[in-house]
Coordinates of N, CA and C in Angstrom, one line a residue:
M1 N -42.2 3.2 88.6 CA -42.3 2.7 87.2 C -43.4 1.7 87.1
R2 N -43.6 0.7 88.4 CA -44.2 -0.5 87.3 C -46.0 0.0 87.9
I3 N -45.3 1.2 88.9 CA -47.4 1.4 88.9 C -47.5 1.9 87.5
G4 N -47.1 2.8 86.9 CA -47.2 3.5 85.7 C -47.4 2.8 84.4
W5 N -46.8 1.7 84.6 CA -46.2 0.1 83.9 C -48.2 0.0 83.8
S6 N -48.6 -0.8 84.5 CA -49.9 -1.7 85.2 C -51.4 -0.7 85.0
I7 N -50.9 0.4 85.0 CA -52.1 1.3 85.0 C -52.2 1.9 83.3
A8 N -51.0 1.9 82.7 CA -50.9 2.1 81.0 C -51.6 0.6 80.1
V9 N -51.2 -0.2 81.6 CA -51.7 -1.7 80.4 C -53.4 -1.8 79.9
P10 N -54.4 -2.0 81.5 CA -55.3 -1.7 81.6 C -55.8 -0.7 80.5
G11 N -55.8 0.1 80.0 CA -55.9 1.5 79.5 C -55.7 1.2 77.9
A12 N -54.7 0.6 78.1 CA -54.2 0.0 76.2 C -55.3 -1.0 76.2
V13 N -55.1 -1.7 76.9 CA -56.5 -2.8 76.7 C -57.5 -2.3 76.8
V14 N -57.9 -1.7 77.4 CA -59.3 -1.5 77.0 C -59.2 0.4 75.8
A15 N -58.7 0.3 75.5 CA -58.5 1.2 74.2 C -58.3 0.5 72.6
A16 N -57.6 -0.8 72.9 CA -57.4 -1.7 72.1 C -59.3 -2.5 71.2
Q17 N -59.6 -2.6 72.2 CA -60.7 -3.3 72.2 C -62.1 -3.1 71.7
P18 N -62.0 -3.1 70.8 CA -63.3 -2.8 69.8 C -64.8 -2.4 70.7
I19 N -65.3 -1.6 70.6 CA -66.4 -0.7 71.3 C -68.1 -2.0 70.9
S20 N -68.5 -2.6 71.3 CA -70.1 -3.6 70.7 C -70.7 -2.9 70.7
A21 N -71.4 -2.9 68.7 CA -72.4 -2.4 68.7 C -73.8 -2.7 69.2
Q22 N -74.0 -4.3 69.7 CA -74.6 -4.5 69.8 C -75.6 -4.6 71.5
T23 N -76.4 -4.2 71.7 CA -77.5 -3.7 72.7 C -78.2 -5.2 73.4
A24 N -78.9 -4.6 74.6 CA -79.6 -5.7 75.4 C -81.0 -5.4 74.4
Q25 N -81.6 -6.5 74.2 CA -82.8 -6.6 73.6 C -84.0 -6.9 74.9
P26 N -84.7 -6.3 74.1 CA -86.1 -6.8 75.2 C -86.4 -7.6 75.8
S27 N -87.5 -8.2 76.5 CA -87.5 -9.7 76.7 C -88.7 -9.6 75.7
A28 N -89.2 -10.8 75.8 CA -90.8 -11.0 75.2 C -92.0 -10.3 75.4
M29 N -91.2 -10.3 77.4 CA -92.7 -9.8 78.1 C -92.4 -8.8 78.6
M30 N -91.6 -7.6 78.6 CA -91.1 -6.4 78.1 C -92.2 -5.7 76.7
L31 N -92.0 -6.6 75.3 CA -92.4 -6.8 74.1 C -94.1 -7.4 74.4
A32 N -94.3 -7.8 75.1 CA -95.9 -8.4 75.1 C -96.7 -6.9 75.6
Q33 N -96.0 -6.6 76.2 CA -96.5 -5.0 77.6 C -96.8 -4.0 76.5
A34 N -95.6 -4.0 75.8 CA -95.4 -3.3 74.4 C -96.8 -3.2 73.6
H35 N -96.3 -4.2 73.1 CA -97.0 -4.8 72.2 C -98.7 -4.2 72.6
D36 N -99.3 -4.8 73.8 CA -100.2 -4.3 74.4 C -101.0 -2.6 74.3
R37 N -99.7 -2.3 75.0 CA -100.1 -0.9 76.0 C -100.4 0.4 74.2
C38 N -99.9 -0.5 73.0 CA -100.0 -0.2 71.6 C -101.0 -0.2 70.9
M39 N -102.1 -1.7 71.2 CA -103.5 -2.1 70.6 C -103.8 -0.7 71.7
T40 N -104.1 -1.1 73.0 CA -105.0 -0.2 73.8 C -104.6 1.5 73.2
T41 N -103.8 2.2 72.5 CA -103.2 3.3 72.3 C -104.8 3.4 70.9
Y42 N -104.5 2.4 70.3 CA -105.6 2.0 69.0 C -106.9 2.6 69.3
A43 N -107.2 1.6 70.2 CA -108.5 1.3 70.7 C -109.1 2.4 71.5
V44 N -108.7 3.0 72.4 CA -108.7 4.5 72.8 C -109.2 5.2 71.8
R45 N -108.1 5.5 71.5 CA -108.4 6.3 70.1 C -109.4 6.2 69.4
L46 N -109.5 5.2 68.8 CA -110.4 5.0 67.7 C -111.8 4.8 68.0
T47 N -112.2 4.0 69.4 CA -113.4 4.3 69.9 C -113.9 5.2 69.9
N48 N -113.2 6.3 69.4 CA -113.8 8.4 70.1 C -114.5 8.3 67.9
T49 N -114.5 7.7 67.2 CA -114.1 7.8 65.8 C -115.8 7.2 65.5
A50 N -116.4 6.6 64.3 CA -117.4 6.2 63.8 C -117.0 5.1 63.4
A51 N -115.5 4.7 63.7 CA -115.3 3.4 63.2 C -116.2 2.3 63.8
T52 N -116.1 1.0 62.8 CA -116.6 -0.3 63.4 C -115.2 -1.2 64.3
D53 N -116.0 -2.5 65.2 CA -114.8 -3.1 66.1 C -114.0 -3.1 64.8
Q54 N -114.4 -3.6 63.8 CA -113.7 -4.8 63.5 C -112.3 -4.4 62.4
S55 N -112.5 -2.4 62.1 CA -112.0 -2.1 61.3 C -110.9 -1.2 62.2
I56 N -111.5 -0.7 63.7 CA -110.6 -0.6 64.6 C -109.0 -1.6 65.5
F57 N -109.9 -3.0 65.1 CA -108.8 -4.0 65.5 C -107.9 -4.4 64.0
A58 N -108.6 -3.9 62.8 CA -107.6 -4.3 61.9 C -106.8 -3.0 62.0
D59 N -106.9 -1.2 62.4 CA -106.2 -1.0 62.4 C -105.3 -0.7 63.2
A60 N -105.7 -1.2 64.5 CA -104.5 -1.7 65.5 C -103.2 -2.1 65.3
T61 N -104.1 -3.7 64.5 CA -102.4 -4.5 64.0 C -101.8 -4.0 63.4
A62 N -102.7 -3.6 62.1 CA -101.7 -2.6 61.1 C -100.3 -2.0 61.8
G63 N -101.0 -1.1 62.6 CA -100.4 -0.1 63.5 C -99.5 -0.8 64.6
C64 N -99.8 -2.2 64.8 CA -98.8 -2.0 66.3 C -97.7 -3.6 65.3
K65 N -98.2 -3.6 64.1 CA -97.4 -4.5 63.6 C -95.9 -5.0 64.1
E66 N -95.1 -3.7 63.3 CA -93.7 -3.8 63.8 C -93.6 -4.7 65.8
L67 N -93.8 -4.1 66.0 CA -94.0 -4.1 67.6 C -94.3 -6.1 68.0
K68 N -95.5 -6.6 67.2 CA -95.5 -8.2 67.0 C -94.8 -8.5 66.7
D69 N -94.3 -8.6 65.3 CA -93.3 -9.0 64.8 C -91.2 -9.1 66.2
Q70 N -91.4 -8.0 66.6 CA -90.3 -7.9 67.5 C -90.6 -8.8 69.0
L71 N -92.2 -9.1 69.0 CA -92.8 -10.1 70.2 C -92.2 -11.4 70.0
G72 N -93.1 -11.5 68.0 CA -92.4 -13.1 67.5 C -91.2 -13.8 67.9
A73 N -90.4 -12.9 67.5 CA -89.1 -13.1 67.6 C -88.7 -13.0 69.4
A74 N -89.0 -12.2 70.0 CA -88.7 -12.9 71.2 C -89.0 -13.9 71.5
I75 N -90.3 -13.9 71.3 CA -90.5 -15.4 71.7 C -89.7 -16.7 71.4
A76 N -89.3 -16.3 70.3 CA -88.7 -17.7 69.2 C -87.3 -17.5 70.0
R77 N -86.7 -16.6 70.4 CA -85.2 -17.0 70.8 C -85.5 -16.9 72.7
D78 N -86.9 -16.9 73.3 CA -86.7 -16.9 74.2 C -86.9 -18.0 75.1
Y79 N -87.6 -18.9 74.3 CA -88.5 -19.8 74.5 C -87.6 -21.1 73.7
T80 N -88.3 -22.7 73.8 CA -87.9 -23.6 72.9 C -89.1 -23.9 72.3
P81 N -88.4 -24.1 71.6 CA -89.6 -24.4 70.1 C -91.3 -24.7 70.1
A82 N -91.1 -25.8 70.8 CA -92.7 -26.1 71.5 C -93.3 -25.2 72.0
Q83 N -92.6 -24.5 73.2 CA -92.9 -23.6 74.0 C -93.5 -22.6 72.9
A84 N -93.0 -21.7 72.3 CA -92.8 -20.6 71.6 C -94.3 -21.2 70.6
T85 N -94.3 -22.3 69.9 CA -95.3 -22.6 69.5 C -96.2 -22.3 70.0
E86 N -96.7 -22.8 70.8 CA -98.2 -22.9 71.8 C -98.3 -21.5 72.2
L87 N -97.3 -21.2 72.9 CA -97.2 -19.2 73.0 C -97.8 -18.7 72.0
N88 N -97.0 -18.7 70.8 CA -98.2 -18.2 69.9 C -99.0 -18.1 69.3
A89 N -99.4 -19.5 69.3 CA -101.2 -20.0 68.8 C -102.1 -19.6 69.8
M90 N -102.0 -19.5 71.5 CA -102.7 -19.1 72.5 C -102.9 -17.2 72.0
L91 N -101.5 -16.9 72.0 CA -101.6 -15.4 71.4 C -102.7 -14.6 70.4
E92 N -102.5 -15.6 69.7 CA -103.2 -15.4 68.6 C -104.5 -16.1 68.2
A93 N -105.2 -16.7 69.2 CA -106.7 -17.2 69.3 C -107.4 -16.3 70.4
Q94 N -106.1 -15.8 71.4 CA -106.9 -14.6 72.1 C -106.7 -13.7 71.6
A95 N -106.6 -12.8 70.8 CA -106.1 -11.0 70.5 C -107.3 -10.9 69.9
K96 N -107.8 -11.3 69.1 CA -110.0 -10.7 69.2 C -110.6 -10.5 70.1
P97 N -111.1 -12.1 70.5 CA -111.7 -11.6 71.7 C -111.2 -11.0 73.3
N98 N -109.9 -10.5 73.4 CA -109.5 -9.8 74.3 C -109.5 -8.4 73.6
F99 N -109.7 -8.0 72.3 CA -109.4 -6.3 71.7 C -110.9 -6.1 71.9
D100 N -111.7 -7.7 72.0 CA -113.3 -6.6 71.8 C -113.8 -6.7 73.3
K101 N -113.2 -7.5 74.6 CA -113.6 -6.9 75.3 C -112.7 -5.6 75.9
L102 N -111.7 -5.4 75.5 CA -111.2 -4.1 75.4 C -112.2 -2.5 75.7
L103 N -112.1 -3.1 74.3 CA -113.5 -2.1 73.7 C -114.6 -1.8 74.6
Q104 N -115.1 -2.8 74.8 CA -116.4 -2.9 75.4 C -116.0 -1.9 76.9
R105 N -114.8 -2.6 77.3 CA -114.5 -1.6 78.5 C -114.7 -0.6 78.0
I106 N -114.0 0.4 76.9 CA -113.5 1.7 77.1 C -114.8 2.2 76.9
R107 N -115.4 1.6 76.3 CA -117.3 2.1 76.0 C -118.0 2.4 77.5
A108 N -117.8 1.5 77.8 CA -118.4 0.6 79.5 C -118.1 2.7 80.4
D109 N -116.4 2.2 80.4 CA -116.0 3.8 81.2 C -116.4 5.0 80.8
R110 N -116.6 5.5 79.1 CA -116.7 6.5 78.9 C -118.3 6.4 78.9
A111 N -119.1 5.6 79.5 CA -120.6 5.9 79.7 C -120.8 6.2 81.2
A112 N -120.1 5.4 82.0 CA -120.4 5.9 83.4 C -119.8 6.9 83.8
K113 N -119.0 7.9 82.8 CA -118.3 8.8 83.1 C -119.3 10.5 83.3
P114 N -119.5 11.4 83.9 CA -120.4 12.3 83.5 C -119.8 13.4 82.3
A115 N -121.2 13.4 81.8 CA -120.7 14.3 80.7 C -120.4 15.8 81.4
N116 N -119.8 16.1 80.1 CA -119.1 17.8 81.1 C -119.7 18.9 80.0

């Protein structure tokens, strides 16, 4: 009798607890990597067009805005306010120069490949 009661109680407790809808939030590092991949995808695709570097950057920035917003929220959550401010400023300052270097590497890699 006692065994049946002890088994039933934990099941009843679990059944009575609400199921949490909260899911684990991705870290700032994970979101930074996802944002970088997003920007790279736009760069690779749009360098095959006649678009200018400035318009490619603008399109990539607009297309990856949701990830950037999530990254900003994760930075604010994962770091102290002072660290978050410094990190956001650094990311903002490096965004365009790093993107321009990426475009150069993509074009150089394509130029180095033999034509099919």
